[in-house]
Amino acid sequence: MAGKNEIKKTLSDVAAGKILYDEPMSNHTSLAVGGKADALVFIKNEDQLLEVVKKLKEKKVIFLPVGNLTNIIIRDGGYRGAILLMTGMKKISYEYTPESGYLVTAQAGAALAKVVNMSVSDELTGLEFCAGIPGTVGGAVWMNAGAYGKEMKDVIKAISLMDAEGEIRTMNSEEISFSYRKTSLPPDTVILAAQFKLKKGEREKIKKKINEILQWRQKKHPLEFPNAGSIFKNLPMQIAGKLIEDMGMKGMSAGGAQISPRHANFIVNRGSATASDVLELIALIQSRAEKEKGVKLETEVVIVGED
Ligand SMILES: Cc1cc2nc3c(=O)[nH]c(=O)nc-3n(C[C@H](O)[C@H](O)[C@H](O)COP(=O)(O)OP(=O)(O)OC[C@H]3O[C@@H](n4cnc5c(N)ncnc54)[C@H](O)[C@@H]3O)c2cc1C
């Protein structure tokens, strides 16, 4: 495995672009926890991404593409390798053809919120369920993000990606198997862009739906503290938050992390939490769920990095 100095040397001559070495990921994750990444590379465009990935692969440096880091916990020991922050690739465009209908194409680093806003301006319906999901297009596709009975799979027509061999190609939605907060895309895939198929709608109706969702989220979610959204996946017949609440775990703390008193499936950072504090609460919830309820709670958040 390449060491820090080798990673630095490998990336030293990539075309411009900001790179931070030994960067505390707590500065970037929505939970505000996480150790240092050997390198955090700010990807600006596809050419730079290709160059960076090629070099990293040549030197066998592990890498991880990320979006807004709203669904990820990086352990306190940090990430040995390069984290590729995709938020610089954020173009969004819209086209209509009689054959394909209304298509919105967004690069992986575009904020979902921007795509939702644009669809309102263009009077397109279909993406309302994404209102208030704070991630990027790439993160949402990777996670098959969803809410209110809809998921990304319902609106994706195609994605473009860089595969493990560094080849760029397009995959139609039917070629991808989407499941609950998961896709069949192999590791080492970098999502470059997604194309959404939408329908013409009425601006006021679309806006009303979005406002209802945002108000509901504001009321239910503890947005006043750093968090990563729902920590656990719901079970087929049980809502994870309700199960945790029924075990009397709301408000429990470990260090600076707390099971939100407002929403039991949210763990919030009360100011000084570490990733270990959050992981301690996750382990405690899982072990009590197994003992007291006989169920295995699986995390929805992605957990990476060294202990
Ligand atoms: C307040 C709050 C509310 C939320 N509500 C919801 C909700 O209702 N529904 C829901 O599904 N989620 C929700 N989330 C979780 C999260 O916002 C979504 O999962 C979001 O889609 C993650 O996007 P991201 O850009 O932040 O991804 P990240 O957290 O940066 O990454 C998540 C995963 O995607 C991978 N990834 C990211 N970009 C790429 C790329 N370009 N190519 C390949 N892999 C990539 C990463 O490697 C990682 O495995 C919520 C989070 C918060 C904080």
mmCIF file of C-alpha atoms and ligand atoms in Angstrom:
data_model
loop_
_atom_site.group_PDB
_atom_site.id
_atom_site.type_symbol
_atom_site.label_atom_id
_atom_site.label_comp_id
_atom_site.label_asym_id
_atom_site.label_seq_id
_atom_site.Cartn_x
_atom_site.Cartn_y
_atom_site.Cartn_z
ATOM 1 C CA MET A 1 0.000 0.000 0.000
ATOM 2 C CA ALA A 2 1.317 3.445 -0.928
ATOM 3 C CA GLY A 3 2.389 5.630 1.997
ATOM 4 C CA LYS A 4 1.554 9.321 2.483
ATOM 5 C CA ASN A 5 4.730 10.555 0.814
ATOM 6 C CA GLU A 6 4.209 8.354 -2.200
ATOM 7 C CA ILE A 7 0.621 9.594 -2.562
ATOM 8 C CA LYS A 8 1.892 13.178 -2.419
ATOM 9 C CA LYS A 9 4.536 12.436 -5.032
ATOM 10 C CA THR A 10 1.983 10.684 -7.243
ATOM 11 C CA LEU A 11 -0.364 13.653 -7.169
ATOM 12 C CA SER A 12 2.290 16.380 -7.262
ATOM 13 C CA ASP A 13 2.122 16.902 -11.023
ATOM 14 C CA VAL A 14 -1.610 16.519 -11.722
ATOM 15 C CA ALA A 15 -3.051 19.503 -13.578
ATOM 16 C CA ALA A 16 -3.815 22.192 -10.970
ATOM 17 C CA GLY A 17 -6.810 21.540 -8.691
ATOM 18 C CA LYS A 18 -6.696 21.901 -4.937
ATOM 19 C CA ILE A 19 -5.348 18.959 -2.962
ATOM 20 C CA LEU A 20 -5.177 18.924 0.824
ATOM 21 C CA TYR A 21 -2.884 16.433 2.495
ATOM 22 C CA ASP A 22 -3.482 14.999 5.962
ATOM 23 C CA GLU A 23 -6.832 16.745 5.957
ATOM 24 C CA PRO A 24 -9.167 16.197 8.947
ATOM 25 C CA MET A 25 -12.355 14.882 7.384
ATOM 26 C CA SER A 26 -14.336 16.235 10.358
ATOM 27 C CA ASN A 27 -14.041 19.555 8.464
ATOM 28 C CA HIS A 28 -16.018 18.087 5.575
ATOM 29 C CA THR A 29 -18.490 15.420 6.769
ATOM 30 C CA SER A 30 -22.032 16.490 7.640
ATOM 31 C CA LEU A 31 -21.628 14.758 11.019
ATOM 32 C CA ALA A 32 -18.430 16.788 11.584
ATOM 33 C CA VAL A 33 -16.484 13.701 12.679
ATOM 34 C CA GLY A 34 -13.726 11.699 11.043
ATOM 35 C CA GLY A 35 -9.953 11.358 11.002
ATOM 36 C CA LYS A 36 -7.445 12.605 8.459
ATOM 37 C CA ALA A 37 -7.411 11.581 4.801
ATOM 38 C CA ASP A 38 -3.956 11.153 3.307
ATOM 39 C CA ALA A 39 -5.169 13.309 0.428
ATOM 40 C CA LEU A 40 -8.389 15.135 -0.305
ATOM 41 C CA VAL A 41 -8.527 15.947 -4.008
ATOM 42 C CA PHE A 42 -10.963 18.604 -5.242
ATOM 43 C CA ILE A 43 -12.092 17.335 -8.643
ATOM 44 C CA LYS A 44 -12.956 20.132 -11.060
ATOM 45 C CA ASN A 45 -13.647 18.356 -14.316
ATOM 46 C CA GLU A 46 -13.594 15.009 -16.093
ATOM 47 C CA ASP A 47 -10.093 15.426 -17.562
ATOM 48 C CA GLN A 48 -8.581 16.091 -14.167
ATOM 49 C CA LEU A 49 -10.497 13.173 -12.678
ATOM 50 C CA LEU A 50 -9.194 10.834 -15.383
ATOM 51 C CA GLU A 51 -5.636 11.981 -14.821
ATOM 52 C CA VAL A 52 -5.880 11.633 -11.043
ATOM 53 C CA VAL A 53 -7.463 8.166 -11.180
ATOM 54 C CA LYS A 54 -4.938 6.945 -13.756
ATOM 55 C CA LYS A 55 -2.052 8.019 -11.551
ATOM 56 C CA LEU A 56 -3.585 6.593 -8.400
ATOM 57 C CA LYS A 57 -4.216 3.261 -10.109
ATOM 58 C CA GLU A 58 -0.667 3.114 -11.480
ATOM 59 C CA LYS A 59 0.643 3.443 -7.935
ATOM 60 C CA LYS A 60 -2.080 1.219 -6.474
ATOM 61 C CA VAL A 61 -3.344 4.008 -4.240
ATOM 62 C CA ILE A 62 -6.814 3.337 -2.876
ATOM 63 C CA PHE A 63 -9.351 6.079 -3.611
ATOM 64 C CA LEU A 64 -12.929 6.934 -2.775
ATOM 65 C CA PRO A 65 -15.189 9.295 -4.728
ATOM 66 C CA VAL A 66 -17.490 11.327 -2.494
ATOM 67 C CA GLY A 67 -20.083 14.031 -2.876
ATOM 68 C CA ASN A 68 -21.288 16.155 0.029
ATOM 69 C CA LEU A 69 -20.248 13.558 2.644
ATOM 70 C CA THR A 70 -23.752 13.560 4.108
ATOM 71 C CA ASN A 71 -24.022 9.791 4.373
ATOM 72 C CA ILE A 72 -20.599 8.713 5.446
ATOM 73 C CA ILE A 73 -18.627 8.100 8.627
ATOM 74 C CA ILE A 74 -14.853 8.115 8.325
ATOM 75 C CA ARG A 75 -13.322 6.417 11.342
ATOM 76 C CA ASP A 76 -11.009 8.450 13.613
ATOM 77 C CA GLY A 77 -7.891 6.731 12.263
ATOM 78 C CA GLY A 78 -8.609 8.432 8.940
ATOM 79 C CA TYR A 79 -8.506 7.247 5.347
ATOM 80 C CA ARG A 80 -5.309 5.734 3.900
ATOM 81 C CA GLY A 81 -5.551 6.819 0.299
ATOM 82 C CA ALA A 82 -7.145 9.626 -1.653
ATOM 83 C CA ILE A 83 -10.660 10.950 -1.210
ATOM 84 C CA LEU A 84 -11.939 12.475 -4.444
ATOM 85 C CA LEU A 85 -14.379 15.288 -3.730
ATOM 86 C CA MET A 86 -16.632 15.504 -6.785
ATOM 87 C CA THR A 87 -18.456 18.744 -5.961
ATOM 88 C CA GLY A 88 -16.528 20.758 -8.573
ATOM 89 C CA MET A 89 -18.258 18.789 -11.353
ATOM 90 C CA LYS A 90 -21.657 20.388 -11.061
ATOM 91 C CA LYS A 91 -23.090 21.269 -14.469
ATOM 92 C CA ILE A 92 -26.810 20.751 -14.996
ATOM 93 C CA SER A 93 -28.580 20.917 -18.351
ATOM 94 C CA TYR A 94 -32.042 20.288 -19.662
ATOM 95 C CA GLU A 95 -33.328 19.128 -23.028
ATOM 96 C CA TYR A 96 -36.568 18.097 -24.628
ATOM 97 C CA THR A 97 -36.987 15.844 -27.616
ATOM 98 C CA PRO A 98 -40.280 14.369 -28.807
ATOM 99 C CA GLU A 99 -38.717 10.860 -28.690
ATOM 100 C CA SER A 100 -37.182 11.015 -25.199
ATOM 101 C CA GLY A 101 -39.318 13.641 -23.497
ATOM 102 C CA TYR A 102 -37.934 15.893 -20.782
ATOM 103 C CA LEU A 103 -34.432 15.001 -19.691
ATOM 104 C CA VAL A 104 -32.295 16.689 -17.050
ATOM 105 C CA THR A 105 -28.609 15.794 -17.060
ATOM 106 C CA ALA A 106 -26.529 16.633 -14.006
ATOM 107 C CA GLN A 107 -22.878 15.997 -13.266
ATOM 108 C CA ALA A 108 -22.112 13.888 -10.214
ATOM 109 C CA GLY A 109 -21.058 16.797 -8.005
ATOM 110 C CA ALA A 110 -24.188 18.863 -8.604
ATOM 111 C CA ALA A 111 -26.208 19.379 -5.438
ATOM 112 C CA LEU A 112 -29.525 17.538 -5.576
ATOM 113 C CA ALA A 113 -31.109 20.729 -4.236
ATOM 114 C CA LYS A 114 -29.927 22.607 -7.347
ATOM 115 C CA VAL A 115 -31.364 19.931 -9.638
ATOM 116 C CA VAL A 116 -34.668 20.096 -7.749
ATOM 117 C CA ASN A 117 -34.711 23.915 -8.015
ATOM 118 C CA MET A 118 -33.981 23.779 -11.688
ATOM 119 C CA SER A 119 -36.778 21.343 -12.308
ATOM 120 C CA VAL A 120 -39.146 23.762 -10.565
ATOM 121 C CA SER A 121 -38.017 26.606 -12.832
ATOM 122 C CA ASP A 122 -38.513 24.411 -15.882
ATOM 123 C CA GLU A 123 -41.885 23.163 -14.590
ATOM 124 C CA LEU A 124 -40.753 19.546 -14.513
ATOM 125 C CA THR A 125 -42.161 17.055 -12.072
ATOM 126 C CA GLY A 126 -40.619 13.837 -10.704
ATOM 127 C CA LEU A 127 -37.811 15.001 -8.430
ATOM 128 C CA GLU A 128 -39.914 16.535 -5.662
ATOM 129 C CA PHE A 129 -39.118 13.609 -3.322
ATOM 130 C CA CYS A 130 -35.454 14.702 -3.343
ATOM 131 C CA ALA A 131 -36.258 18.033 -1.678
ATOM 132 C CA GLY A 132 -34.218 18.343 1.498
ATOM 133 C CA ILE A 133 -31.833 15.459 0.759
ATOM 134 C CA PRO A 134 -28.540 17.290 1.215
ATOM 135 C CA GLY A 135 -26.344 15.157 -1.053
ATOM 136 C CA THR A 136 -25.026 15.337 -4.579
ATOM 137 C CA VAL A 137 -26.277 13.553 -7.684
ATOM 138 C CA GLY A 138 -23.393 11.027 -7.535
ATOM 139 C CA GLY A 139 -24.007 10.206 -3.873
ATOM 140 C CA ALA A 140 -27.755 9.927 -4.439
ATOM 141 C CA VAL A 141 -27.315 7.555 -7.387
ATOM 142 C CA TRP A 142 -24.737 5.425 -5.528
ATOM 143 C CA MET A 143 -27.047 5.173 -2.512
ATOM 144 C CA ASN A 144 -30.262 4.930 -4.533
ATOM 145 C CA ALA A 145 -31.423 7.708 -2.215
ATOM 146 C CA GLY A 146 -35.112 7.907 -1.590
ATOM 147 C CA ALA A 147 -37.931 9.383 0.428
ATOM 148 C CA TYR A 148 -41.724 9.413 0.524
ATOM 149 C CA GLY A 149 -42.036 6.140 -1.364
ATOM 150 C CA LYS A 150 -39.779 7.107 -4.271
ATOM 151 C CA GLU A 151 -36.162 6.359 -5.063
ATOM 152 C CA MET A 152 -33.569 7.526 -7.559
ATOM 153 C CA LYS A 153 -34.243 4.411 -9.627
ATOM 154 C CA ASP A 154 -37.709 5.771 -10.451
ATOM 155 C CA VAL A 155 -36.305 8.823 -12.234
ATOM 156 C CA ILE A 156 -32.924 7.754 -13.631
ATOM 157 C CA LYS A 157 -32.768 7.139 -17.360
ATOM 158 C CA ALA A 158 -29.030 6.581 -17.618
ATOM 159 C CA ILE A 159 -25.769 7.331 -15.890
ATOM 160 C CA SER A 160 -22.294 7.892 -17.169
ATOM 161 C CA LEU A 161 -19.442 6.455 -15.196
ATOM 162 C CA MET A 162 -15.793 5.620 -15.131
ATOM 163 C CA ASP A 163 -15.400 1.896 -14.562
ATOM 164 C CA ALA A 164 -12.668 0.078 -12.634
ATOM 165 C CA GLU A 165 -10.536 -0.075 -15.793
ATOM 166 C CA GLY A 166 -10.718 3.700 -16.162
ATOM 167 C CA GLU A 167 -13.062 3.470 -19.183
ATOM 168 C CA ILE A 168 -15.895 5.950 -19.500
ATOM 169 C CA ARG A 169 -19.233 4.485 -20.469
ATOM 170 C CA THR A 170 -22.951 4.944 -20.199
ATOM 171 C CA MET A 171 -25.326 2.551 -18.484
ATOM 172 C CA ASN A 172 -29.060 2.631 -18.902
ATOM 173 C CA SER A 173 -31.080 2.371 -15.763
ATOM 174 C CA GLU A 174 -32.286 -1.154 -16.722
ATOM 175 C CA GLU A 175 -28.693 -2.390 -16.663
ATOM 176 C CA ILE A 176 -28.267 -1.365 -13.023
ATOM 177 C CA SER A 177 -29.838 -3.259 -10.208
ATOM 178 C CA PHE A 178 -31.134 -0.825 -7.603
ATOM 179 C CA SER A 179 -32.212 -1.939 -4.145
ATOM 180 C CA TYR A 180 -32.874 -0.255 -0.806
ATOM 181 C CA ARG A 181 -30.107 2.387 -0.513
ATOM 182 C CA LYS A 182 -27.863 0.340 -2.743
ATOM 183 C CA THR A 183 -26.890 -0.154 -6.370
ATOM 184 C CA SER A 184 -25.142 -3.014 -8.097
ATOM 185 C CA LEU A 185 -22.355 -0.711 -9.331
ATOM 186 C CA PRO A 186 -19.007 -2.331 -8.523
ATOM 187 C CA PRO A 187 -16.523 -0.687 -6.156
ATOM 188 C CA ASP A 188 -14.041 1.574 -7.947
ATOM 189 C CA THR A 189 -16.850 2.931 -10.139
ATOM 190 C CA VAL A 190 -16.893 6.710 -10.315
ATOM 191 C CA ILE A 191 -20.268 8.118 -11.275
ATOM 192 C CA LEU A 192 -19.749 11.081 -13.597
ATOM 193 C CA ALA A 193 -23.298 12.188 -14.346
ATOM 194 C CA ALA A 194 -26.911 11.092 -14.319
ATOM 195 C CA GLN A 195 -29.782 11.706 -16.669
ATOM 196 C CA PHE A 196 -33.240 12.001 -15.156
ATOM 197 C CA LYS A 197 -36.458 11.493 -17.058
ATOM 198 C CA LEU A 198 -39.093 13.925 -15.862
ATOM 199 C CA LYS A 199 -42.570 15.012 -16.898
ATOM 200 C CA LYS A 200 -44.050 18.409 -17.607
ATOM 201 C CA GLY A 201 -45.962 19.591 -14.559
ATOM 202 C CA GLU A 202 -47.469 22.697 -13.053
ATOM 203 C CA ARG A 203 -45.021 24.972 -11.289
ATOM 204 C CA GLU A 204 -47.342 25.846 -8.374
ATOM 205 C CA LYS A 205 -48.180 22.186 -7.699
ATOM 206 C CA ILE A 206 -44.500 21.182 -7.807
ATOM 207 C CA LYS A 207 -43.572 24.043 -5.492
ATOM 208 C CA LYS A 208 -46.364 23.165 -3.060
ATOM 209 C CA LYS A 209 -45.205 19.539 -2.825
ATOM 210 C CA ILE A 210 -41.589 20.608 -2.253
ATOM 211 C CA ASN A 211 -42.576 23.104 0.446
ATOM 212 C CA GLU A 212 -44.651 20.452 2.230
ATOM 213 C CA ILE A 213 -41.682 18.070 2.231
ATOM 214 C CA LEU A 214 -39.254 20.731 3.437
ATOM 215 C CA GLN A 215 -41.603 21.765 6.238
ATOM 216 C CA TRP A 216 -42.078 18.161 7.302
ATOM 217 C CA ARG A 217 -38.299 17.615 7.389
ATOM 218 C CA GLN A 218 -37.776 20.843 9.356
ATOM 219 C CA LYS A 219 -40.328 19.653 11.925
ATOM 220 C CA LYS A 220 -39.143 16.041 12.255
ATOM 221 C CA HIS A 221 -35.373 16.124 11.724
ATOM 222 C CA PRO A 222 -32.836 17.498 14.213
ATOM 223 C CA LEU A 223 -31.262 19.805 11.637
ATOM 224 C CA GLU A 224 -29.894 22.103 14.333
ATOM 225 C CA PHE A 225 -26.980 19.693 14.979
ATOM 226 C CA PRO A 226 -24.504 18.052 12.585
ATOM 227 C CA ASN A 227 -25.904 14.673 11.485
ATOM 228 C CA ALA A 228 -25.843 12.167 8.645
ATOM 229 C CA GLY A 229 -29.564 11.625 8.195
ATOM 230 C CA SER A 230 -30.938 8.182 9.024
ATOM 231 C CA ILE A 231 -28.255 5.967 10.501
ATOM 232 C CA PHE A 232 -30.071 2.636 10.037
ATOM 233 C CA LYS A 233 -32.100 1.126 7.232
ATOM 234 C CA ASN A 234 -35.702 0.409 8.047
ATOM 235 C CA LEU A 235 -36.618 -3.249 8.412
ATOM 236 C CA PRO A 236 -39.198 -4.746 6.044
ATOM 237 C CA MET A 237 -41.990 -4.359 8.584
ATOM 238 C CA GLN A 238 -40.489 -1.947 11.084
ATOM 239 C CA ILE A 239 -39.325 1.653 11.028
ATOM 240 C CA ALA A 240 -35.819 1.744 12.542
ATOM 241 C CA GLY A 241 -36.451 5.027 14.386
ATOM 242 C CA LYS A 242 -39.610 3.683 16.048
ATOM 243 C CA LEU A 243 -37.789 0.516 17.121
ATOM 244 C CA ILE A 244 -34.952 2.542 18.722
ATOM 245 C CA GLU A 245 -37.481 4.823 20.388
ATOM 246 C CA ASP A 246 -39.392 1.806 21.742
ATOM 247 C CA MET A 247 -36.173 0.547 23.341
ATOM 248 C CA GLY A 248 -36.041 3.838 25.271
ATOM 249 C CA MET A 249 -32.803 4.937 23.656
ATOM 250 C CA LYS A 250 -33.722 8.468 22.578
ATOM 251 C CA GLY A 251 -31.339 11.009 24.117
ATOM 252 C CA MET A 252 -28.652 8.475 25.053
ATOM 253 C CA SER A 253 -25.099 9.748 24.601
ATOM 254 C CA ALA A 254 -21.579 8.483 24.063
ATOM 255 C CA GLY A 255 -19.013 11.271 24.390
ATOM 256 C CA GLY A 256 -20.236 14.122 22.204
ATOM 257 C CA ALA A 257 -22.623 11.981 20.148
ATOM 258 C CA GLN A 258 -26.270 11.625 21.015
ATOM 259 C CA ILE A 259 -29.251 9.646 19.759
ATOM 260 C CA SER A 260 -31.446 12.575 18.852
ATOM 261 C CA PRO A 261 -34.269 13.157 21.324
ATOM 262 C CA ARG A 262 -36.293 14.367 18.298
ATOM 263 C CA HIS A 263 -35.707 11.464 15.908
ATOM 264 C CA ALA A 264 -34.275 8.181 17.192
ATOM 265 C CA ASN A 265 -32.755 7.158 13.842
ATOM 266 C CA PHE A 266 -30.572 10.281 13.836
ATOM 267 C CA ILE A 267 -27.304 10.480 15.760
ATOM 268 C CA VAL A 268 -26.265 14.082 16.283
ATOM 269 C CA ASN A 269 -22.943 15.675 17.115
ATOM 270 C CA ARG A 270 -23.482 17.885 20.152
ATOM 271 C CA GLY A 271 -20.209 19.677 19.504
ATOM 272 C CA SER A 272 -17.286 17.472 20.417
ATOM 273 C CA ALA A 273 -18.187 14.039 19.046
ATOM 274 C CA THR A 274 -15.647 11.739 17.460
ATOM 275 C CA ALA A 275 -16.381 9.003 14.941
ATOM 276 C CA SER A 276 -15.740 6.500 17.776
ATOM 277 C CA ASP A 277 -18.513 8.092 19.847
ATOM 278 C CA VAL A 278 -20.937 7.720 16.934
ATOM 279 C CA LEU A 279 -19.816 4.150 16.246
ATOM 280 C CA GLU A 280 -20.204 3.292 19.942
ATOM 281 C CA LEU A 281 -23.848 4.385 19.816
ATOM 282 C CA ILE A 282 -24.382 2.459 16.571
ATOM 283 C CA ALA A 283 -22.955 -0.717 18.145
ATOM 284 C CA LEU A 284 -25.047 -0.226 21.290
ATOM 285 C CA ILE A 285 -28.260 0.206 19.294
ATOM 286 C CA GLN A 286 -27.456 -2.850 17.161
ATOM 287 C CA SER A 287 -26.712 -5.078 20.128
ATOM 288 C CA ARG A 288 -29.823 -4.005 22.034
ATOM 289 C CA ALA A 289 -32.005 -4.431 18.918
ATOM 290 C CA GLU A 290 -30.714 -7.959 18.545
ATOM 291 C CA LYS A 291 -31.118 -8.871 22.211
ATOM 292 C CA GLU A 292 -34.406 -7.120 22.934
ATOM 293 C CA LYS A 293 -36.175 -7.286 19.570
ATOM 294 C CA GLY A 294 -34.412 -10.154 17.819
ATOM 295 C CA VAL A 295 -33.590 -8.060 14.746
ATOM 296 C CA LYS A 296 -30.403 -7.040 12.988
ATOM 297 C CA LEU A 297 -30.240 -3.339 12.203
ATOM 298 C CA GLU A 298 -28.085 -2.577 9.201
ATOM 299 C CA THR A 299 -26.499 0.841 8.791
ATOM 300 C CA GLU A 300 -27.624 3.083 5.959
ATOM 301 C CA VAL A 301 -24.573 5.322 6.451
ATOM 302 C CA VAL A 302 -21.398 4.161 4.767
ATOM 303 C CA ILE A 303 -18.538 3.517 7.227
ATOM 304 C CA VAL A 304 -14.958 3.682 5.958
ATOM 305 C CA GLY A 305 -11.429 4.273 7.223
ATOM 306 C CA GLU A 306 -9.087 3.063 9.918
ATOM 307 C CA ASP A 307 -9.885 2.530 13.594
HETATM 308 C C1 LIG B 1 -30.431 15.865 7.158
HETATM 309 C C2 LIG B 1 -30.262 14.695 6.227
HETATM 310 C C3 LIG B 1 -31.376 14.146 5.628
HETATM 311 C C4 LIG B 1 -31.223 13.057 4.742
HETATM 312 N N1 LIG B 1 -32.341 12.531 4.176
HETATM 313 C C5 LIG B 1 -32.208 11.489 3.334
HETATM 314 C C6 LIG B 1 -33.365 10.907 2.719
HETATM 315 O O1 LIG B 1 -34.500 11.327 2.909
HETATM 316 N N2 LIG B 1 -33.165 9.849 1.893
HETATM 317 C C7 LIG B 1 -31.939 9.354 1.628
HETATM 318 O O2 LIG B 1 -31.832 8.386 0.847
HETATM 319 N N3 LIG B 1 -30.849 9.873 2.199
HETATM 320 C C8 LIG B 1 -30.934 10.934 3.040
HETATM 321 N N4 LIG B 1 -29.822 11.457 3.624
HETATM 322 C C9 LIG B 1 -28.510 10.834 3.377
HETATM 323 C C10 LIG B 1 -27.716 11.457 2.229
HETATM 324 O O3 LIG B 1 -27.987 12.844 2.076
HETATM 325 C C11 LIG B 1 -27.999 10.767 0.911
HETATM 326 O O4 LIG B 1 -27.659 9.392 0.967
HETATM 327 C C12 LIG B 1 -27.232 11.416 -0.231
HETATM 328 O O5 LIG B 1 -27.694 10.899 -1.435
HETATM 329 C C13 LIG B 1 -25.723 11.190 -0.123
HETATM 330 O O6 LIG B 1 -25.102 12.050 -1.061
HETATM 331 P P1 LIG B 1 -23.638 12.614 -0.815
HETATM 332 O O7 LIG B 1 -23.268 13.368 -2.038
HETATM 333 O O8 LIG B 1 -23.546 13.367 0.448
HETATM 334 O O9 LIG B 1 -22.838 11.260 -0.713
HETATM 335 P P2 LIG B 1 -21.562 10.901 0.227
HETATM 336 O O10 LIG B 1 -22.019 10.901 1.636
HETATM 337 O O11 LIG B 1 -20.456 11.823 -0.116
HETATM 338 O O12 LIG B 1 -21.249 9.468 -0.261
HETATM 339 C C14 LIG B 1 -22.150 8.407 0.003
HETATM 340 C C15 LIG B 1 -21.690 7.160 -0.775
HETATM 341 O O13 LIG B 1 -21.766 7.416 -2.174
HETATM 342 C C16 LIG B 1 -20.494 7.226 -2.798
HETATM 343 N N5 LIG B 1 -20.362 8.269 -3.831
HETATM 344 C C17 LIG B 1 -20.583 9.590 -3.730
HETATM 345 N N6 LIG B 1 -20.380 10.204 -4.908
HETATM 346 C C18 LIG B 1 -19.985 9.241 -5.775
HETATM 347 C C19 LIG B 1 -19.616 9.234 -7.162
HETATM 348 N N7 LIG B 1 -19.607 10.352 -7.898
HETATM 349 N N8 LIG B 1 -19.270 8.056 -7.722
HETATM 350 C C20 LIG B 1 -19.283 6.907 -7.006
HETATM 351 N N9 LIG B 1 -19.626 6.850 -5.697
HETATM 352 C C21 LIG B 1 -19.973 8.004 -5.094
HETATM 353 C C22 LIG B 1 -19.474 7.424 -1.679
HETATM 354 O O14 LIG B 1 -18.260 6.749 -1.973
HETATM 355 C C23 LIG B 1 -20.220 6.796 -0.500
HETATM 356 O O15 LIG B 1 -20.112 5.396 -0.558
HETATM 357 C C24 LIG B 1 -29.940 12.542 4.487
HETATM 358 C C25 LIG B 1 -28.822 13.109 5.107
HETATM 359 C C26 LIG B 1 -28.976 14.179 5.956
HETATM 360 C C27 LIG B 1 -27.761 14.786 6.604
#
